[in-house]
Amino acid sequence: MRRSGWIAVVVLGSGIAAYAVAVLLLPNFGPPFVAKIRAHLVIPLSMHLAGGALALAVGAWQLNSRLRQRQPLVHRWLGRLYVVAVVTGALGAGILAPGSQEGIVTHLGFGSLAIAWLGTTIAGYRAVRRRDLISHRCWMLRSYALTFAAVMLRVYLPLSQIVGLPFGPSYQVISWLCWVPNLLVVEMLVIQRPRVVPIEAAT
Ligand code: HEM
């Protein structure tokens, strides 16, 4: 990843993280359906928003090769924070997914995303515990590609509304579109260049 690409990831990730913090802290902020979730599922929602926001903001810095090389201790502690954030966010998401808007298609889309988010992150953590750094990097790239679904969802959804698509079917498609292509892109990078994939933000 070139420096400009990494900066774009930091800016977009931090922007959506700030949005999630606002939904978490401001009682009347966010789309109308969030008010219903607040009324019934405030703990899973809070876990999801706090964990998701932290994962999105912290994870972007983990992609910076200069930071990794010069401050390995910072990378290690941010990494631990990222894992705790994803576990918290994914558990919350797993509870929210079966009640998501627009039925079984989004339940499965968001539910599969929550499982894959948790699974890739735990795999990345286990890899680094056994000192398998290449595998660690590949799994953590997959994990952050899934964290970044939060950004892509909030790109695709307004675009679908701007071009006049009906909300229901769009939301169903986007519950998959926000993460499957992210994962495919990372998978292509991992297959092509397993050793050098991560990440040349410092160039
Ligand atoms: C990657 C795995 C994720 C999954 C499976 C997931 C799943 C969900 C689900 C099911 C909902 C409720 C939607 C509905 O009821 O229709 C939701 C809402 C929400 N999520 Fe996530 N999410 C994920 C990541 C994130 C991340 C990383 C953030 C961080 C910014 C985030 C921020 C939000 C916000 C702010 C809402 C409230 C709705 C809104 O204002 O758009 N999510 N999420």
PDB file of C-alpha atoms and ligand atoms in Angstrom:
ATOM      1  CA  MET A   1       0.000   0.000   0.000  1.00  0.00           C
ATOM      2  CA  ARG A   2       1.335   3.378  -0.951  1.00  0.00           C
ATOM      3  CA  ARG A   3       1.424   6.178   1.567  1.00  0.00           C
ATOM      4  CA  SER A   4      -1.522   7.968  -0.088  1.00  0.00           C
ATOM      5  CA  GLY A   5      -3.604   4.770   0.123  1.00  0.00           C
ATOM      6  CA  TRP A   6      -2.741   4.337   3.778  1.00  0.00           C
ATOM      7  CA  ILE A   7      -3.651   7.969   4.515  1.00  0.00           C
ATOM      8  CA  ALA A   8      -7.018   7.405   2.812  1.00  0.00           C
ATOM      9  CA  VAL A   9      -7.577   4.336   5.036  1.00  0.00           C
ATOM     10  CA  VAL A  10      -6.699   6.354   8.169  1.00  0.00           C
ATOM     11  CA  VAL A  11      -8.971   9.256   7.219  1.00  0.00           C
ATOM     12  CA  LEU A  12     -11.965   7.092   6.203  1.00  0.00           C
ATOM     13  CA  GLY A  13     -11.474   4.722   9.157  1.00  0.00           C
ATOM     14  CA  SER A  14     -11.189   7.561  11.678  1.00  0.00           C
ATOM     15  CA  GLY A  15     -14.201   9.353  10.148  1.00  0.00           C
ATOM     16  CA  ILE A  16     -16.494   6.324  10.499  1.00  0.00           C
ATOM     17  CA  ALA A  17     -15.030   5.573  13.950  1.00  0.00           C
ATOM     18  CA  ALA A  18     -15.938   9.132  15.021  1.00  0.00           C
ATOM     19  CA  TYR A  19     -19.449   8.600  13.613  1.00  0.00           C
ATOM     20  CA  ALA A  20     -19.818   5.383  15.650  1.00  0.00           C
ATOM     21  CA  VAL A  21     -18.658   7.180  18.825  1.00  0.00           C
ATOM     22  CA  ALA A  22     -21.289   9.860  18.182  1.00  0.00           C
ATOM     23  CA  VAL A  23     -23.998   7.165  17.802  1.00  0.00           C
ATOM     24  CA  LEU A  24     -22.719   5.586  21.029  1.00  0.00           C
ATOM     25  CA  LEU A  25     -22.648   8.777  23.121  1.00  0.00           C
ATOM     26  CA  LEU A  26     -25.376  11.062  21.737  1.00  0.00           C
ATOM     27  CA  PRO A  27     -28.866   9.744  22.615  1.00  0.00           C
ATOM     28  CA  ASN A  28     -30.671  11.053  19.506  1.00  0.00           C
ATOM     29  CA  PHE A  29     -27.894  10.656  16.947  1.00  0.00           C
ATOM     30  CA  GLY A  30     -27.997   8.088  14.109  1.00  0.00           C
ATOM     31  CA  PRO A  31     -30.664   6.593  11.828  1.00  0.00           C
ATOM     32  CA  PRO A  32     -34.182   6.026  13.269  1.00  0.00           C
ATOM     33  CA  PHE A  33     -33.827   2.234  13.562  1.00  0.00           C
ATOM     34  CA  VAL A  34     -30.929   2.696  16.020  1.00  0.00           C
ATOM     35  CA  ALA A  35     -33.427   4.142  18.540  1.00  0.00           C
ATOM     36  CA  LYS A  36     -35.229   0.766  18.519  1.00  0.00           C
ATOM     37  CA  ILE A  37     -31.972  -1.138  19.045  1.00  0.00           C
ATOM     38  CA  ARG A  38     -31.092   1.247  21.907  1.00  0.00           C
ATOM     39  CA  ALA A  39     -34.397   0.454  23.582  1.00  0.00           C
ATOM     40  CA  HIS A  40     -33.956  -3.346  23.487  1.00  0.00           C
ATOM     41  CA  LEU A  41     -30.287  -4.185  22.982  1.00  0.00           C
ATOM     42  CA  VAL A  42     -28.312  -1.346  24.498  1.00  0.00           C
ATOM     43  CA  ILE A  43     -25.456  -3.519  25.796  1.00  0.00           C
ATOM     44  CA  PRO A  44     -24.742  -5.389  22.516  1.00  0.00           C
ATOM     45  CA  LEU A  45     -25.121  -2.087  20.636  1.00  0.00           C
ATOM     46  CA  SER A  46     -22.646  -0.350  22.958  1.00  0.00           C
ATOM     47  CA  MET A  47     -20.192  -3.263  22.704  1.00  0.00           C
ATOM     48  CA  HIS A  48     -20.521  -3.166  18.924  1.00  0.00           C
ATOM     49  CA  LEU A  49     -20.051   0.587  18.564  1.00  0.00           C
ATOM     50  CA  ALA A  50     -17.180   0.909  21.068  1.00  0.00           C
ATOM     51  CA  GLY A  51     -15.350  -2.195  19.784  1.00  0.00           C
ATOM     52  CA  GLY A  52     -15.966  -1.371  16.115  1.00  0.00           C
ATOM     53  CA  ALA A  53     -14.828   2.249  16.447  1.00  0.00           C
ATOM     54  CA  LEU A  54     -11.654   1.254  18.288  1.00  0.00           C
ATOM     55  CA  ALA A  55     -10.834  -1.542  15.822  1.00  0.00           C
ATOM     56  CA  LEU A  56     -11.335   0.743  12.839  1.00  0.00           C
ATOM     57  CA  ALA A  57      -9.183   3.561  14.257  1.00  0.00           C
ATOM     58  CA  VAL A  58      -6.403   1.446  15.804  1.00  0.00           C
ATOM     59  CA  GLY A  59      -6.183  -1.123  12.987  1.00  0.00           C
ATOM     60  CA  ALA A  60      -5.293   1.495  10.387  1.00  0.00           C
ATOM     61  CA  TRP A  61      -2.094   2.347  12.310  1.00  0.00           C
ATOM     62  CA  GLN A  62      -1.105  -1.325  12.414  1.00  0.00           C
ATOM     63  CA  LEU A  63      -0.779  -1.234   8.616  1.00  0.00           C
ATOM     64  CA  ASN A  64       2.027   1.330   8.799  1.00  0.00           C
ATOM     65  CA  SER A  65       5.322  -0.456   8.193  1.00  0.00           C
ATOM     66  CA  ARG A  66       7.397   2.447   9.534  1.00  0.00           C
ATOM     67  CA  LEU A  67       5.571   2.348  12.857  1.00  0.00           C
ATOM     68  CA  ARG A  68       5.920  -1.440  13.006  1.00  0.00           C
ATOM     69  CA  GLN A  69       9.654  -1.322  12.401  1.00  0.00           C
ATOM     70  CA  ARG A  70      10.544   1.677  14.566  1.00  0.00           C
ATOM     71  CA  GLN A  71       8.120   1.142  17.440  1.00  0.00           C
ATOM     72  CA  PRO A  72       7.559  -2.612  17.790  1.00  0.00           C
ATOM     73  CA  LEU A  73       6.275  -2.203  21.343  1.00  0.00           C
ATOM     74  CA  VAL A  74       3.619   0.284  20.181  1.00  0.00           C
ATOM     75  CA  HIS A  75       2.652  -2.176  17.408  1.00  0.00           C
ATOM     76  CA  ARG A  76       2.364  -4.969  19.983  1.00  0.00           C
ATOM     77  CA  TRP A  77       0.138  -3.015  22.393  1.00  0.00           C
ATOM     78  CA  LEU A  78      -2.028  -1.535  19.652  1.00  0.00           C
ATOM     79  CA  GLY A  79      -2.354  -5.099  18.321  1.00  0.00           C
ATOM     80  CA  ARG A  80      -3.634  -6.364  21.673  1.00  0.00           C
ATOM     81  CA  LEU A  81      -6.059  -3.447  21.834  1.00  0.00           C
ATOM     82  CA  TYR A  82      -7.227  -4.265  18.278  1.00  0.00           C
ATOM     83  CA  VAL A  83      -7.900  -7.916  19.169  1.00  0.00           C
ATOM     84  CA  VAL A  84      -9.902  -6.951  22.290  1.00  0.00           C
ATOM     85  CA  ALA A  85     -11.817  -4.359  20.234  1.00  0.00           C
ATOM     86  CA  VAL A  86     -12.701  -6.846  17.470  1.00  0.00           C
ATOM     87  CA  VAL A  87     -13.787  -9.548  19.934  1.00  0.00           C
ATOM     88  CA  THR A  88     -16.028  -7.005  21.717  1.00  0.00           C
ATOM     89  CA  GLY A  89     -17.372  -5.519  18.471  1.00  0.00           C
ATOM     90  CA  ALA A  90     -17.968  -8.910  16.842  1.00  0.00           C
ATOM     91  CA  LEU A  91     -19.832 -10.336  19.856  1.00  0.00           C
ATOM     92  CA  GLY A  92     -22.086  -7.270  19.780  1.00  0.00           C
ATOM     93  CA  ALA A  93     -22.526  -7.629  16.001  1.00  0.00           C
ATOM     94  CA  GLY A  94     -23.366 -11.323  16.378  1.00  0.00           C
ATOM     95  CA  ILE A  95     -26.257 -10.380  18.683  1.00  0.00           C
ATOM     96  CA  LEU A  96     -27.452  -7.498  16.462  1.00  0.00           C
ATOM     97  CA  ALA A  97     -27.254  -9.450  13.167  1.00  0.00           C
ATOM     98  CA  PRO A  98     -30.368 -11.678  13.683  1.00  0.00           C
ATOM     99  CA  GLY A  99     -32.413  -8.495  14.291  1.00  0.00           C
ATOM    100  CA  SER A 100     -30.951  -6.426  11.455  1.00  0.00           C
ATOM    101  CA  GLN A 101     -33.265  -4.642   9.026  1.00  0.00           C
ATOM    102  CA  GLU A 102     -34.569  -6.335   5.856  1.00  0.00           C
ATOM    103  CA  GLY A 103     -34.741  -9.951   6.922  1.00  0.00           C
ATOM    104  CA  ILE A 104     -32.903 -13.208   6.444  1.00  0.00           C
ATOM    105  CA  VAL A 105     -30.529 -11.958   3.714  1.00  0.00           C
ATOM    106  CA  THR A 106     -29.032  -9.273   5.983  1.00  0.00           C
ATOM    107  CA  HIS A 107     -29.166 -11.579   9.003  1.00  0.00           C
ATOM    108  CA  LEU A 108     -26.953 -14.004   7.092  1.00  0.00           C
ATOM    109  CA  GLY A 109     -24.793 -11.280   5.513  1.00  0.00           C
ATOM    110  CA  PHE A 110     -24.004  -9.493   8.782  1.00  0.00           C
ATOM    111  CA  GLY A 111     -23.943 -12.767  10.742  1.00  0.00           C
ATOM    112  CA  SER A 112     -21.342 -14.330   8.407  1.00  0.00           C
ATOM    113  CA  LEU A 113     -19.347 -11.102   8.535  1.00  0.00           C
ATOM    114  CA  ALA A 114     -19.333 -11.172  12.347  1.00  0.00           C
ATOM    115  CA  ILE A 115     -18.108 -14.800  12.382  1.00  0.00           C
ATOM    116  CA  ALA A 116     -15.432 -14.135   9.733  1.00  0.00           C
ATOM    117  CA  TRP A 117     -14.328 -10.950  11.575  1.00  0.00           C
ATOM    118  CA  LEU A 118     -13.843 -12.856  14.822  1.00  0.00           C
ATOM    119  CA  GLY A 119     -12.272 -15.897  13.123  1.00  0.00           C
ATOM    120  CA  THR A 120      -9.676 -14.014  11.048  1.00  0.00           C
ATOM    121  CA  THR A 121      -8.647 -11.899  14.043  1.00  0.00           C
ATOM    122  CA  ILE A 122      -8.221 -14.880  16.363  1.00  0.00           C
ATOM    123  CA  ALA A 123      -6.277 -16.700  13.631  1.00  0.00           C
ATOM    124  CA  GLY A 124      -3.979 -13.644  13.304  1.00  0.00           C
ATOM    125  CA  TYR A 125      -3.443 -13.521  17.053  1.00  0.00           C
ATOM    126  CA  ARG A 126      -2.709 -17.249  17.312  1.00  0.00           C
ATOM    127  CA  ALA A 127      -0.242 -16.986  14.408  1.00  0.00           C
ATOM    128  CA  VAL A 128       1.791 -14.279  16.118  1.00  0.00           C
ATOM    129  CA  ARG A 129       1.776 -16.235  19.404  1.00  0.00           C
ATOM    130  CA  ARG A 130       3.516 -19.091  17.590  1.00  0.00           C
ATOM    131  CA  ARG A 131       5.860 -16.588  15.870  1.00  0.00           C
ATOM    132  CA  ASP A 132       4.503 -17.274  12.366  1.00  0.00           C
ATOM    133  CA  LEU A 133       4.801 -13.685  11.158  1.00  0.00           C
ATOM    134  CA  ILE A 134       3.833 -14.217   7.519  1.00  0.00           C
ATOM    135  CA  SER A 135       0.656 -15.996   8.497  1.00  0.00           C
ATOM    136  CA  HIS A 136       0.008 -13.324  11.176  1.00  0.00           C
ATOM    137  CA  ARG A 137       0.235 -10.552   8.599  1.00  0.00           C
ATOM    138  CA  CYS A 138      -2.028 -12.331   6.100  1.00  0.00           C
ATOM    139  CA  TRP A 139      -4.733 -13.023   8.719  1.00  0.00           C
ATOM    140  CA  MET A 140      -4.579  -9.503  10.126  1.00  0.00           C
ATOM    141  CA  LEU A 141      -4.930  -8.037   6.632  1.00  0.00           C
ATOM    142  CA  ARG A 142      -8.032 -10.181   6.158  1.00  0.00           C
ATOM    143  CA  SER A 143      -9.284  -9.061   9.556  1.00  0.00           C
ATOM    144  CA  TYR A 144      -8.852  -5.353   8.789  1.00  0.00           C
ATOM    145  CA  ALA A 145     -10.426  -5.811   5.326  1.00  0.00           C
ATOM    146  CA  LEU A 146     -13.493  -7.045   7.253  1.00  0.00           C
ATOM    147  CA  THR A 147     -13.299  -4.201   9.805  1.00  0.00           C
ATOM    148  CA  PHE A 148     -13.293  -1.871   6.783  1.00  0.00           C
ATOM    149  CA  ALA A 149     -16.740  -3.232   5.820  1.00  0.00           C
ATOM    150  CA  ALA A 150     -18.065  -0.526   8.175  1.00  0.00           C
ATOM    151  CA  VAL A 151     -16.620   2.115   5.828  1.00  0.00           C
ATOM    152  CA  MET A 152     -17.724   0.446   2.581  1.00  0.00           C
ATOM    153  CA  LEU A 153     -21.290   0.020   3.887  1.00  0.00           C
ATOM    154  CA  ARG A 154     -21.445   3.753   4.508  1.00  0.00           C
ATOM    155  CA  VAL A 155     -20.082   4.443   1.020  1.00  0.00           C
ATOM    156  CA  TYR A 156     -22.428   2.055  -0.845  1.00  0.00           C
ATOM    157  CA  LEU A 157     -25.598   2.873   1.084  1.00  0.00           C
ATOM    158  CA  PRO A 158     -25.686   6.637   0.357  1.00  0.00           C
ATOM    159  CA  LEU A 159     -24.638   5.923  -3.261  1.00  0.00           C
ATOM    160  CA  SER A 160     -27.545   3.483  -3.690  1.00  0.00           C
ATOM    161  CA  GLN A 161     -29.918   6.142  -2.349  1.00  0.00           C
ATOM    162  CA  ILE A 162     -28.444   8.885  -4.568  1.00  0.00           C
ATOM    163  CA  VAL A 163     -28.998   6.784  -7.725  1.00  0.00           C
ATOM    164  CA  GLY A 164     -32.571   6.067  -6.559  1.00  0.00           C
ATOM    165  CA  LEU A 165     -32.407   2.329  -5.742  1.00  0.00           C
ATOM    166  CA  PRO A 166     -35.041   1.049  -3.277  1.00  0.00           C
ATOM    167  CA  PHE A 167     -33.680   0.814   0.276  1.00  0.00           C
ATOM    168  CA  GLY A 168     -34.688  -2.785   1.136  1.00  0.00           C
ATOM    169  CA  PRO A 169     -33.085  -4.745  -1.724  1.00  0.00           C
ATOM    170  CA  SER A 170     -30.072  -2.367  -1.683  1.00  0.00           C
ATOM    171  CA  TYR A 171     -29.495  -2.980   2.019  1.00  0.00           C
ATOM    172  CA  GLN A 172     -29.733  -6.746   1.462  1.00  0.00           C
ATOM    173  CA  VAL A 173     -27.120  -6.660  -1.314  1.00  0.00           C
ATOM    174  CA  ILE A 174     -24.890  -4.257   0.622  1.00  0.00           C
ATOM    175  CA  SER A 175     -24.877  -6.500   3.716  1.00  0.00           C
ATOM    176  CA  TRP A 176     -22.695  -8.808   1.544  1.00  0.00           C
ATOM    177  CA  LEU A 177     -21.141  -6.288  -0.836  1.00  0.00           C
ATOM    178  CA  CYS A 178     -19.586  -4.330   2.043  1.00  0.00           C
ATOM    179  CA  TRP A 179     -17.225  -7.198   2.898  1.00  0.00           C
ATOM    180  CA  VAL A 180     -16.942  -9.988   0.297  1.00  0.00           C
ATOM    181  CA  PRO A 181     -15.050  -7.873  -2.309  1.00  0.00           C
ATOM    182  CA  ASN A 182     -12.732  -6.490   0.440  1.00  0.00           C
ATOM    183  CA  LEU A 183     -11.798 -10.050   1.323  1.00  0.00           C
ATOM    184  CA  LEU A 184     -11.287 -11.043  -2.330  1.00  0.00           C
ATOM    185  CA  VAL A 185      -8.930  -8.099  -2.907  1.00  0.00           C
ATOM    186  CA  VAL A 186      -6.819  -9.056   0.125  1.00  0.00           C
ATOM    187  CA  GLU A 187      -6.903 -12.706  -0.939  1.00  0.00           C
ATOM    188  CA  MET A 188      -5.517 -11.785  -4.368  1.00  0.00           C
ATOM    189  CA  LEU A 189      -2.736  -9.789  -2.730  1.00  0.00           C
ATOM    190  CA  VAL A 190      -1.932 -12.607  -0.330  1.00  0.00           C
ATOM    191  CA  ILE A 191      -1.854 -15.205  -3.133  1.00  0.00           C
ATOM    192  CA  GLN A 192       0.289 -13.017  -5.399  1.00  0.00           C
ATOM    193  CA  ARG A 193       2.758 -11.728  -2.836  1.00  0.00           C
ATOM    194  CA  PRO A 194       2.482 -13.593   0.463  1.00  0.00           C
ATOM    195  CA  ARG A 195       5.792 -12.316   1.813  1.00  0.00           C
ATOM    196  CA  VAL A 196       5.571  -8.680   0.842  1.00  0.00           C
ATOM    197  CA  VAL A 197       1.859  -7.984   1.137  1.00  0.00           C
ATOM    198  CA  PRO A 198       2.260  -6.059   4.324  1.00  0.00           C
ATOM    199  CA  ILE A 199       2.474  -3.047   3.734  1.00  0.00           C
ATOM    200  CA  GLU A 200       4.586  -0.257   2.528  1.00  0.00           C
ATOM    201  CA  ALA A 201       2.890   2.730   4.034  1.00  0.00           C
ATOM    202  CA  ALA A 202       6.288   4.152   4.837  1.00  0.00           C
ATOM    203  CA  THR A 203       7.450   4.368   1.180  1.00  0.00           C
TER     204      THR A 203
HETATM  205  C1  HEM B   1     -17.151  -6.018  10.622  1.00  0.00           C
HETATM  206  C2  HEM B   1     -18.151  -6.555  11.249  1.00  0.00           C
HETATM  207  C3  HEM B   1     -19.449  -5.834  11.529  1.00  0.00           C
HETATM  208  C4  HEM B   1     -20.673  -6.397  11.573  1.00  0.00           C
HETATM  209  C5  HEM B   1     -20.993  -7.858  11.335  1.00  0.00           C
HETATM  210  C6  HEM B   1     -21.613  -5.363  11.882  1.00  0.00           C
HETATM  211  C7  HEM B   1     -22.973  -5.552  12.036  1.00  0.00           C
HETATM  212  C8  HEM B   1     -23.880  -4.566  12.363  1.00  0.00           C
HETATM  213  C9  HEM B   1     -25.301  -4.756  12.478  1.00  0.00           C
HETATM  214  C10 HEM B   1     -26.018  -6.097  12.289  1.00  0.00           C
HETATM  215  C11 HEM B   1     -25.849  -3.565  12.770  1.00  0.00           C
HETATM  216  C12 HEM B   1     -27.355  -3.279  12.926  1.00  0.00           C
HETATM  217  C13 HEM B   1     -27.889  -3.002  11.533  1.00  0.00           C
HETATM  218  C14 HEM B   1     -29.373  -3.193  11.427  1.00  0.00           C
HETATM  219  O1  HEM B   1     -30.065  -3.338  12.439  1.00  0.00           O
HETATM  220  O2  HEM B   1     -29.864  -3.188  10.276  1.00  0.00           O
HETATM  221  C15 HEM B   1     -24.796  -2.596  12.838  1.00  0.00           C
HETATM  222  C16 HEM B   1     -24.953  -1.256  13.114  1.00  0.00           C
HETATM  223  C17 HEM B   1     -23.922  -0.364  13.238  1.00  0.00           C
HETATM  224  N1  HEM B   1     -22.570  -0.628  13.124  1.00  0.00           N
HETATM  225 FE1  HEM B   1     -21.763  -2.400  12.619  1.00  0.00          FE
HETATM  226  N2  HEM B   1     -20.944  -4.178  12.012  1.00  0.00           N
HETATM  227  C18 HEM B   1     -19.602  -4.426  11.823  1.00  0.00           C
HETATM  228  C19 HEM B   1     -18.563  -3.531  11.925  1.00  0.00           C
HETATM  229  C20 HEM B   1     -18.691  -2.230  12.394  1.00  0.00           C
HETATM  230  C21 HEM B   1     -17.591  -1.362  12.672  1.00  0.00           C
HETATM  231  C22 HEM B   1     -16.093  -1.698  12.533  1.00  0.00           C
HETATM  232  C23 HEM B   1     -18.125  -0.191  13.058  1.00  0.00           C
HETATM  233  C24 HEM B   1     -17.304   0.997  13.458  1.00  0.00           C
HETATM  234  C25 HEM B   1     -17.413   2.134  13.099  1.00  0.00           C
HETATM  235  C26 HEM B   1     -19.582  -0.307  13.020  1.00  0.00           C
HETATM  236  C27 HEM B   1     -20.505   0.680  13.307  1.00  0.00           C
HETATM  237  C28 HEM B   1     -21.877   0.535  13.326  1.00  0.00           C
HETATM  238  C29 HEM B   1     -22.819   1.608  13.551  1.00  0.00           C
HETATM  239  C30 HEM B   1     -22.470   3.075  13.796  1.00  0.00           C
HETATM  240  C31 HEM B   1     -24.085   1.051  13.522  1.00  0.00           C
HETATM  241  C32 HEM B   1     -25.440   1.761  13.745  1.00  0.00           C
HETATM  242  C33 HEM B   1     -26.122   1.955  12.426  1.00  0.00           C
HETATM  243  C34 HEM B   1     -25.661   3.170  11.696  1.00  0.00           C
HETATM  244  O3  HEM B   1     -25.617   4.249  12.288  1.00  0.00           O
HETATM  245  O4  HEM B   1     -25.300   3.032  10.503  1.00  0.00           O
HETATM  246  N3  HEM B   1     -19.886  -1.570  12.618  1.00  0.00           N
HETATM  247  N4  HEM B   1     -23.604  -3.226  12.595  1.00  0.00           N
END
